[in-house]
Amino acid sequence: MTHSAPASVEATLEMLTSRGYLAERSLATVLFLALRMGRPLFLEGEAGVGKTEIAKVLSASLGRKLIRLQCYEGLDVASAVYEWNSAAQMIAIRLAEAAGDTDREQLSSDIFAERYLIKRPLLQALEPDTGGAPVLLIDELDRADEAFEAYLLEILSDFQVTIPEFGTIKAPSPPIVIVTSNRTREIHDALKRRCLYHWVDYPDAARELAIVKSRVPGISAKLSQQVVAFVQALREQDFYKSPGVAETLDWATALTELDARALTAQVVGDTLGALLKYQDDIAKMQGPALDKVLKEATSD
Amino acid sequence: MTDIDHLNPPTGQMADNVIGFARALRAAGLPVGPGAVIDALNAIQLIEIGNRADLFATLQAVFVKRHEHALIFAQAFDLFFRAAEDWKHMLDSIPLPDHAKKKPKPASRRVQEALSQPAVQDVPAAQEQELRLSVSDKEILQKKDFAQMSAAEIAQVTRAIANMRLPQAELRTRRFQPDPRGLKLDLRRTLRGSLRTGGDIVDIRRLGLIDKPAPIVALLDISGSMSEYTRLFLHFLHAITDARKRVSVFLFGTRLTNVTRALRARDPDEALASCTSAVEDWAGGTRISASLHAFNKQWARRVLGQGAIVLLISDGLEREADGKLAFEMDRLHRSCRRLIWLNPLLRFGGFEARAQGIKMMLPHVDEFRPVHNLTSMAALIAALSSVPPPHHFSAIRPAA
């Protein structure tokens, strides 16, 4: 069932909260604006801060279909937008031949018809949908190469795709577009200009605590407090990759699975791999360094 | 959804203020185009204007397109929309600040500086001298150390450097293009072709992988001991930035500065001037370890991801050479495809790695080359076009 877009920033915030996404007000503001202005929303930030999650929450709370395009190096039009079903076309040609059909013009227009078109995520997102325009998530755009980024320009500004043999397909109502990037390279200004931009930061302690409580059921108040204090302290250290919210949630879940009631040097040491993903970072957190952070986190 | 009317943007006092604010941002160096201003005017109609935080988030979403600009934006916002009890009222009545009204054009200062420089007379002299140069003079120039050149010679070398071009195709991508000798069948084009003959496939079309230039990341030491070389290296980097798309340039002395955008200017003098103004620690001390750390932490993931070649241009004379330097070098080496260390100290025939810093850095580079004259720069370019050697350090090369 389709729900209408929120009417104010407060309503947007409420909508996100009701789905368990505890957002900063600034994020709710840009999200609200993106919905109202029909602009793509470009979310940038470290890995694991909840950029992808926003698209999922949005699709669930608006009752729209979620179409996800995961980007990778070498992603091309054939796998992102459309492809012709060549095998079926070939058979159609042979059939026409067998039937003695020799009208080339006719054959050409038969072959390049919609039923031979294989629609990939971007084209699907432009299709009319009775449930309302879908949410299109273009995930980790920084992993695709520049050539693909340039191709997106037409889609993101006019919500249309041009297929040389077929014509231009334009969305009757533009999809809600969320673009995410982890900044493994810079995205060109031309693309960013077409979007509203928001940098998703790590949450502060209070918000992170609320997120842990809502996402990890059954966690004790004491443990959740210590977990958040520990992670917040880790983010102040000089690591190659600081833990994101996703890592905090993983860790909290791991600790509850292990029936831990409170943080101890032993249990933290055993589960540190849920938080830190680089050997150098883990090595840095051994012995006295770990004890120091642990002491801070469990002091109150 | 609200339709955006680009031809009739909202007007009024508030609109004037937003326009003024956009101008102030532009003066502060943010790329704010007229399209963004119209977006902003439309966006603020959608939110409740009484809430300062919402206005901040709204304008930020429209005007800031890079995380680095967020700080400048926040400062500008604070200055422009000063906190006040009833600041909605203020927003309606605030006059345009003076700096927004008559901001000096960014070029004018440069023009003034350029006009006041007495060195202008040098240029024709250098050109005249170049005309008189014989072939043998040019040969000498090829091998002369940059540090021993006169101003006129440097002017010539700069011109020679400006003509240097790095070879293009190096890195095989996973993207295809029509290629008669390619391995993959291009069904789509084959089918289209076959329609011309009524369905008979006469001509089989093929696809091959596209090659594109590997990204280059240059880390240039601008400390005092390198001062005789840095300007020419910058010319070199500008020349290769001009010809290829994916070149990132960082300068470091005691701190790291990204000057990639500054180097994009077409005119080399303009590019170098904006580089110089971007750097705060020109010709100061060296902290290689700290600078590499900053690079590894903030930039490595963003610029090395696509199989980049790293050019580290430094004499390796580090005062605080400790275990950290080796660690950072190792990390850098592991994050890139090829790490080439260009060291002007190699000009001395009997160079030995005695300095502590150099000893620590050497095990972590793929190649160690001299760059102190035109010949060695040309050799570098030749090396970059060759097949990369295996990913380990081979041998110290003698001075060219």
mmCIF file of C-alpha atoms in Angstrom, chain B residues 288 314-322 325 341 343 345 350-363 368 396:
data_model
loop_
_atom_site.group_PDB
_atom_site.id
_atom_site.type_symbol
_atom_site.label_atom_id
_atom_site.label_comp_id
_atom_site.label_asym_id
_atom_site.label_seq_id
_atom_site.Cartn_x
_atom_site.Cartn_y
_atom_site.Cartn_z
ATOM 1 C CA ILE B 288 57.542 12.510 5.842
ATOM 2 C CA SER B 314 61.362 13.344 -2.007
ATOM 3 C CA ASP B 315 64.983 13.298 -0.920
ATOM 4 C CA GLY B 316 63.976 11.154 2.047
ATOM 5 C CA LEU B 317 65.829 13.335 4.529
ATOM 6 C CA GLU B 318 63.551 12.872 7.513
ATOM 7 C CA ARG B 319 64.539 14.145 10.914
ATOM 8 C CA GLU B 320 62.236 11.954 12.977
ATOM 9 C CA ALA B 321 62.983 8.654 11.250
ATOM 10 C CA ASP B 322 61.538 5.910 13.439
ATOM 11 C CA LEU B 325 58.021 5.818 8.768
ATOM 12 C CA TRP B 341 60.360 6.872 -5.514
ATOM 13 C CA ASN B 343 64.936 11.086 -5.479
ATOM 14 C CA LEU B 345 69.899 12.832 -4.392
ATOM 15 C CA GLY B 350 78.240 7.031 -5.690
ATOM 16 C CA PHE B 351 74.980 7.493 -3.792
ATOM 17 C CA GLU B 352 74.554 5.208 -0.815
ATOM 18 C CA ALA B 353 71.498 4.971 1.339
ATOM 19 C CA ARG B 354 73.058 6.114 4.607
ATOM 20 C CA ALA B 355 70.416 8.431 6.028
ATOM 21 C CA GLN B 356 68.147 6.636 8.458
ATOM 22 C CA GLY B 357 64.954 7.781 6.720
ATOM 23 C CA ILE B 358 66.085 6.587 3.297
ATOM 24 C CA LYS B 359 67.061 3.193 4.690
ATOM 25 C CA MET B 360 63.604 2.788 6.154
ATOM 26 C CA MET B 361 61.789 3.805 3.024
ATOM 27 C CA LEU B 362 63.813 1.834 0.480
ATOM 28 C CA PRO B 363 62.502 -1.677 1.200
ATOM 29 C CA PHE B 368 64.049 4.064 -7.055
ATOM 30 C CA ILE B 396 69.314 1.224 -6.969
#
